[in-house]
C-alpha cells in the first residue's frame, strides 16, 4: 500500500498515523495521493481514535490561523493525536493552551530567544561544534546521532537552562520519553513514560526553586521563576512548560542535524553546490528543516461545527495537521521531495508551525544547523552513510535512533 496507488476502499480506511510508515520511511506516496485526491481525509479508526487529516499547505495554514475554531488546549486533548487529558501527564504546556493563558506564558519566555540572546550563544555554539567535529574519526564508522546530533543539541539545551553541565546526559533521555506519544495507548509503556517525566519534573523543580531564591538571571529557569505568570504554576503546568522547552530544543535541531546527513547522501550534487557557493548555506539550513520536518504533525480539536474544503467538521473532532505533507505540497514547493539548496521559498516551510503557536526557538534551531554546515565545509568534510539508518517509529517525531556514518575529506 505504501508504493501502489490506493483504491477508494483503501482510502476510506487509510490510517497515516501508523508507526511502521515512519519506521520504514514509506509514508510519502500515501500523503502525495491524499494531497491530490482527498486532502481533508477522515480516518474512522486508529489507535488514537478517529481523526481528520489536513495534508495541503493552505488548509493547514487556515486551521492554524483560526484558533477560535480549532483549539490547541490540553483540556480538549492537546496537540498530539493521543489524548492527554485522561492521563497523569497532561502536558499542559503553553503550546497546548489557548489564549489568554498561552499568550501570557509565551510572552514570559520569549526574551530568552531574542536576537541579542541568540547572538550571545553563537560564539560558544561555534566553538562547541568545531571542537566536536575535530574530535571525530576520519574513515571509521560511528553513530552520527549519538556522537553529533545528540551531543550538540544537548549542550545547547543545557546552556539555555543553565543546567549542571556534567549531568546533561539526562536531558535527551527525558526528552525522548516525553515525545513518545505513540506509546500512549499502551498502559505499561505509558506508565514507564510517566515515571521518566515525573523524574524530570522533580529534578527541574529543585533547580527552579533554587533559581527563585537567587537574583534573576537570563536562563530559562530563572526567567520563569521570577515571572508573575510562571513562578507559581501547578504541577501539570510546570511539567508542561519544562517538557515543551526540552522537547522543542531537542527534537527539531537534533533530527534536522541527522536529516542533513541523509540529504547530502541522497543529493550529493547539492552538497557539491554548497562547497562551491557558501552563500547558499543559510538556505540549505532552512531547506533541510523543511525536508526533514522533525515534527510530523500537530493536532487541533474542533470546538464549534465548521466547514473546510467542502468537509463538515463537528465539535470534538480531532484534526491532524501533517506538516510533513504540507512541506512537500507541490503547489508551494515544486519538486518538494528534492533537497534544493537554492530553493527561494524554503523558509515558508511549516516545520515550526504557523500563527500564534509558531516555534519560539526557530531562529536558534536554524543557527545551530547553519553553523554545523559551515564548520563541516570549513574542514572539507563529507559525511557518508555507512549502514542502514534506524528511524523513529512515530507519527509525531520524525528522526533517527541511529545513523551509522563515515567521514571522508573532500
PDB file of C-alpha atoms in Angstrom, residues 215-379:
ATOM      1  CA  UNK A 215      18.752  37.086  41.922  1.00  0.00           C
ATOM      2  CA  UNK A 216      17.258  36.941  38.392  1.00  0.00           C
ATOM      3  CA  UNK A 217      19.465  35.689  35.567  1.00  0.00           C
ATOM      4  CA  UNK A 218      18.983  35.135  31.850  1.00  0.00           C
ATOM      5  CA  UNK A 219      18.492  31.363  31.770  1.00  0.00           C
ATOM      6  CA  UNK A 220      15.054  29.888  31.136  1.00  0.00           C
ATOM      7  CA  UNK A 221      14.528  28.533  34.646  1.00  0.00           C
ATOM      8  CA  UNK A 222      15.405  31.862  36.247  1.00  0.00           C
ATOM      9  CA  UNK A 223      13.174  33.771  33.820  1.00  0.00           C
ATOM     10  CA  UNK A 224      10.247  31.505  34.690  1.00  0.00           C
ATOM     11  CA  UNK A 225      10.949  31.513  38.418  1.00  0.00           C
ATOM     12  CA  UNK A 226      10.975  35.309  38.605  1.00  0.00           C
ATOM     13  CA  UNK A 227       7.916  35.921  36.423  1.00  0.00           C
ATOM     14  CA  UNK A 228       4.421  36.714  37.637  1.00  0.00           C
ATOM     15  CA  UNK A 229       2.878  34.273  35.203  1.00  0.00           C
ATOM     16  CA  UNK A 230       5.042  31.155  35.682  1.00  0.00           C
ATOM     17  CA  UNK A 231       6.555  31.425  39.164  1.00  0.00           C
ATOM     18  CA  UNK A 232       3.745  29.534  40.887  1.00  0.00           C
ATOM     19  CA  UNK A 233       2.489  27.081  38.270  1.00  0.00           C
ATOM     20  CA  UNK A 234       0.667  23.953  39.405  1.00  0.00           C
ATOM     21  CA  UNK A 235       2.343  20.583  38.844  1.00  0.00           C
ATOM     22  CA  UNK A 236       0.805  19.859  35.431  1.00  0.00           C
ATOM     23  CA  UNK A 237       1.661  23.293  34.057  1.00  0.00           C
ATOM     24  CA  UNK A 238       5.205  23.077  35.403  1.00  0.00           C
ATOM     25  CA  UNK A 239       5.700  19.669  33.789  1.00  0.00           C
ATOM     26  CA  UNK A 240       4.216  21.003  30.571  1.00  0.00           C
ATOM     27  CA  UNK A 241       6.434  24.074  30.456  1.00  0.00           C
ATOM     28  CA  UNK A 242       9.614  22.056  31.032  1.00  0.00           C
ATOM     29  CA  UNK A 243       8.556  19.364  28.564  1.00  0.00           C
ATOM     30  CA  UNK A 244       7.853  21.898  25.832  1.00  0.00           C
ATOM     31  CA  UNK A 245      11.170  23.708  26.185  1.00  0.00           C
ATOM     32  CA  UNK A 246      13.106  20.459  26.482  1.00  0.00           C
ATOM     33  CA  UNK A 247      11.484  18.601  23.576  1.00  0.00           C
ATOM     34  CA  UNK A 248      11.311  21.756  21.449  1.00  0.00           C
ATOM     35  CA  UNK A 249      15.014  22.369  21.956  1.00  0.00           C
ATOM     36  CA  UNK A 250      15.915  18.756  21.321  1.00  0.00           C
ATOM     37  CA  UNK A 251      13.813  17.230  18.559  1.00  0.00           C
ATOM     38  CA  UNK A 252      13.812  19.876  15.844  1.00  0.00           C
ATOM     39  CA  UNK A 253      17.537  20.521  15.819  1.00  0.00           C
ATOM     40  CA  UNK A 254      18.737  17.035  16.628  1.00  0.00           C
ATOM     41  CA  UNK A 255      16.711  15.350  13.897  1.00  0.00           C
ATOM     42  CA  UNK A 256      17.499  18.070  11.358  1.00  0.00           C
ATOM     43  CA  UNK A 257      21.205  17.547  12.031  1.00  0.00           C
ATOM     44  CA  UNK A 258      20.733  13.872  11.212  1.00  0.00           C
ATOM     45  CA  UNK A 259      18.472  14.738   8.284  1.00  0.00           C
ATOM     46  CA  UNK A 260      21.285  16.893   6.882  1.00  0.00           C
ATOM     47  CA  UNK A 261      23.445  13.791   6.544  1.00  0.00           C
ATOM     48  CA  UNK A 262      20.668  11.898   4.805  1.00  0.00           C
ATOM     49  CA  UNK A 263      20.143  14.738   2.322  1.00  0.00           C
ATOM     50  CA  UNK A 264      23.825  15.183   1.490  1.00  0.00           C
ATOM     51  CA  UNK A 265      23.918  11.456   0.690  1.00  0.00           C
ATOM     52  CA  UNK A 266      20.714  11.415  -1.358  1.00  0.00           C
ATOM     53  CA  UNK A 267      21.613  14.613  -3.207  1.00  0.00           C
ATOM     54  CA  UNK A 268      25.422  14.757  -3.468  1.00  0.00           C
ATOM     55  CA  UNK A 269      25.182  17.294  -6.287  1.00  0.00           C
ATOM     56  CA  UNK A 270      23.617  19.774  -3.860  1.00  0.00           C
ATOM     57  CA  UNK A 271      26.406  19.238  -1.332  1.00  0.00           C
ATOM     58  CA  UNK A 272      28.863  19.998  -4.117  1.00  0.00           C
ATOM     59  CA  UNK A 273      26.932  23.221  -4.820  1.00  0.00           C
ATOM     60  CA  UNK A 274      27.371  24.223  -1.181  1.00  0.00           C
ATOM     61  CA  UNK A 275      31.089  23.569  -1.384  1.00  0.00           C
ATOM     62  CA  UNK A 276      31.289  25.828  -4.425  1.00  0.00           C
ATOM     63  CA  UNK A 277      28.980  28.577  -3.124  1.00  0.00           C
ATOM     64  CA  UNK A 278      28.936  29.215   0.632  1.00  0.00           C
ATOM     65  CA  UNK A 279      26.300  31.928   0.182  1.00  0.00           C
ATOM     66  CA  UNK A 280      23.756  29.097  -0.086  1.00  0.00           C
ATOM     67  CA  UNK A 281      24.381  27.814   3.457  1.00  0.00           C
ATOM     68  CA  UNK A 282      21.536  29.707   5.135  1.00  0.00           C
ATOM     69  CA  UNK A 283      19.045  28.461   2.545  1.00  0.00           C
ATOM     70  CA  UNK A 284      20.439  24.937   2.862  1.00  0.00           C
ATOM     71  CA  UNK A 285      19.701  25.026   6.595  1.00  0.00           C
ATOM     72  CA  UNK A 286      16.053  26.024   6.170  1.00  0.00           C
ATOM     73  CA  UNK A 287      15.674  23.622   3.241  1.00  0.00           C
ATOM     74  CA  UNK A 288      16.973  20.799   5.446  1.00  0.00           C
ATOM     75  CA  UNK A 289      14.433  21.629   8.146  1.00  0.00           C
ATOM     76  CA  UNK A 290      11.679  21.712   5.508  1.00  0.00           C
ATOM     77  CA  UNK A 291      12.581  18.341   4.084  1.00  0.00           C
ATOM     78  CA  UNK A 292      13.231  16.637   7.403  1.00  0.00           C
ATOM     79  CA  UNK A 293      10.102  18.061   9.104  1.00  0.00           C
ATOM     80  CA  UNK A 294      11.216  16.922  12.583  1.00  0.00           C
ATOM     81  CA  UNK A 295       7.665  17.133  13.965  1.00  0.00           C
ATOM     82  CA  UNK A 296       5.328  15.292  11.584  1.00  0.00           C
ATOM     83  CA  UNK A 297       2.062  16.564  12.980  1.00  0.00           C
ATOM     84  CA  UNK A 298       0.337  18.814  15.435  1.00  0.00           C
ATOM     85  CA  UNK A 299      -3.261  18.253  16.441  1.00  0.00           C
ATOM     86  CA  UNK A 300      -6.156  20.643  16.915  1.00  0.00           C
ATOM     87  CA  UNK A 301      -9.637  19.943  18.274  1.00  0.00           C
ATOM     88  CA  UNK A 302     -12.741  21.430  16.663  1.00  0.00           C
ATOM     89  CA  UNK A 303     -14.651  23.405  19.293  1.00  0.00           C
ATOM     90  CA  UNK A 304     -17.545  24.525  17.107  1.00  0.00           C
ATOM     91  CA  UNK A 305     -19.050  22.956  13.999  1.00  0.00           C
ATOM     92  CA  UNK A 306     -17.392  24.268  10.874  1.00  0.00           C
ATOM     93  CA  UNK A 307     -16.724  23.524   7.218  1.00  0.00           C
ATOM     94  CA  UNK A 308     -13.387  23.469   5.426  1.00  0.00           C
ATOM     95  CA  UNK A 309     -12.651  22.379   1.885  1.00  0.00           C
ATOM     96  CA  UNK A 310     -16.168  21.045   1.464  1.00  0.00           C
ATOM     97  CA  UNK A 311     -15.918  18.819   4.545  1.00  0.00           C
ATOM     98  CA  UNK A 312     -18.133  19.263   7.582  1.00  0.00           C
ATOM     99  CA  UNK A 313     -16.161  19.074  10.834  1.00  0.00           C
ATOM    100  CA  UNK A 314     -18.034  18.750  14.106  1.00  0.00           C
ATOM    101  CA  UNK A 315     -17.208  19.987  17.602  1.00  0.00           C
ATOM    102  CA  UNK A 316     -14.983  17.447  19.315  1.00  0.00           C
ATOM    103  CA  UNK A 317     -13.358  16.142  16.124  1.00  0.00           C
ATOM    104  CA  UNK A 318      -9.591  15.670  16.127  1.00  0.00           C
ATOM    105  CA  UNK A 319      -7.669  17.335  13.308  1.00  0.00           C
ATOM    106  CA  UNK A 320      -4.105  16.278  12.463  1.00  0.00           C
ATOM    107  CA  UNK A 321      -2.029  18.946  10.734  1.00  0.00           C
ATOM    108  CA  UNK A 322       0.502  16.940   8.737  1.00  0.00           C
ATOM    109  CA  UNK A 323       3.483  19.283   8.390  1.00  0.00           C
ATOM    110  CA  UNK A 324       5.473  16.522   6.674  1.00  0.00           C
ATOM    111  CA  UNK A 325       2.884  16.571   3.874  1.00  0.00           C
ATOM    112  CA  UNK A 326       2.464  20.356   3.669  1.00  0.00           C
ATOM    113  CA  UNK A 327       6.230  20.766   3.342  1.00  0.00           C
ATOM    114  CA  UNK A 328       6.056  18.696   0.139  1.00  0.00           C
ATOM    115  CA  UNK A 329       2.946  20.326  -1.297  1.00  0.00           C
ATOM    116  CA  UNK A 330       3.811  20.885  -4.958  1.00  0.00           C
ATOM    117  CA  UNK A 331       1.572  23.963  -5.071  1.00  0.00           C
ATOM    118  CA  UNK A 332       4.042  25.688  -2.745  1.00  0.00           C
ATOM    119  CA  UNK A 333       7.280  23.701  -3.137  1.00  0.00           C
ATOM    120  CA  UNK A 334       7.817  22.434  -6.701  1.00  0.00           C
ATOM    121  CA  UNK A 335       9.733  19.140  -6.720  1.00  0.00           C
ATOM    122  CA  UNK A 336       9.061  19.086  -2.999  1.00  0.00           C
ATOM    123  CA  UNK A 337      10.857  15.790  -2.327  1.00  0.00           C
ATOM    124  CA  UNK A 338      14.146  17.242  -3.597  1.00  0.00           C
ATOM    125  CA  UNK A 339      16.798  18.915  -1.433  1.00  0.00           C
ATOM    126  CA  UNK A 340      17.379  22.169  -3.322  1.00  0.00           C
ATOM    127  CA  UNK A 341      19.920  24.341  -1.505  1.00  0.00           C
ATOM    128  CA  UNK A 342      18.910  27.337  -3.621  1.00  0.00           C
ATOM    129  CA  UNK A 343      15.139  26.949  -3.109  1.00  0.00           C
ATOM    130  CA  UNK A 344      13.872  30.520  -2.982  1.00  0.00           C
ATOM    131  CA  UNK A 345      10.972  29.883  -0.597  1.00  0.00           C
ATOM    132  CA  UNK A 346      12.409  27.209   1.700  1.00  0.00           C
ATOM    133  CA  UNK A 347      11.740  29.475   4.691  1.00  0.00           C
ATOM    134  CA  UNK A 348       7.989  29.115   4.087  1.00  0.00           C
ATOM    135  CA  UNK A 349       8.103  25.581   5.477  1.00  0.00           C
ATOM    136  CA  UNK A 350       5.724  24.664   8.290  1.00  0.00           C
ATOM    137  CA  UNK A 351       8.158  22.665  10.418  1.00  0.00           C
ATOM    138  CA  UNK A 352       7.910  25.378  13.076  1.00  0.00           C
ATOM    139  CA  UNK A 353       4.152  25.713  12.765  1.00  0.00           C
ATOM    140  CA  UNK A 354       2.259  28.838  11.808  1.00  0.00           C
ATOM    141  CA  UNK A 355       0.431  31.642  13.560  1.00  0.00           C
ATOM    142  CA  UNK A 356       0.267  32.176  17.310  1.00  0.00           C
ATOM    143  CA  UNK A 357       1.927  28.823  18.085  1.00  0.00           C
ATOM    144  CA  UNK A 358       4.918  29.176  15.768  1.00  0.00           C
ATOM    145  CA  UNK A 359       8.059  27.851  17.468  1.00  0.00           C
ATOM    146  CA  UNK A 360       9.832  30.447  19.614  1.00  0.00           C
ATOM    147  CA  UNK A 361      13.210  28.807  19.099  1.00  0.00           C
ATOM    148  CA  UNK A 362      13.040  28.689  15.308  1.00  0.00           C
ATOM    149  CA  UNK A 363      15.923  31.081  14.729  1.00  0.00           C
ATOM    150  CA  UNK A 364      18.140  29.276  17.232  1.00  0.00           C
ATOM    151  CA  UNK A 365      17.423  25.933  15.559  1.00  0.00           C
ATOM    152  CA  UNK A 366      18.321  27.398  12.171  1.00  0.00           C
ATOM    153  CA  UNK A 367      21.526  28.860  13.585  1.00  0.00           C
ATOM    154  CA  UNK A 368      22.669  25.530  15.039  1.00  0.00           C
ATOM    155  CA  UNK A 369      22.162  23.780  11.722  1.00  0.00           C
ATOM    156  CA  UNK A 370      23.766  26.593   9.765  1.00  0.00           C
ATOM    157  CA  UNK A 371      26.867  26.552  11.978  1.00  0.00           C
ATOM    158  CA  UNK A 372      27.152  22.773  11.581  1.00  0.00           C
ATOM    159  CA  UNK A 373      27.091  23.118   7.785  1.00  0.00           C
ATOM    160  CA  UNK A 374      29.638  25.939   7.883  1.00  0.00           C
ATOM    161  CA  UNK A 375      32.035  24.003  10.095  1.00  0.00           C
ATOM    162  CA  UNK A 376      31.726  20.812   8.023  1.00  0.00           C
ATOM    163  CA  UNK A 377      32.551  22.770   4.880  1.00  0.00           C
ATOM    164  CA  UNK A 378      35.406  24.578   6.589  1.00  0.00           C
ATOM    165  CA  UNK A 379      37.003  21.165   7.261  1.00  0.00           C
TER     166      UNK A 379
END
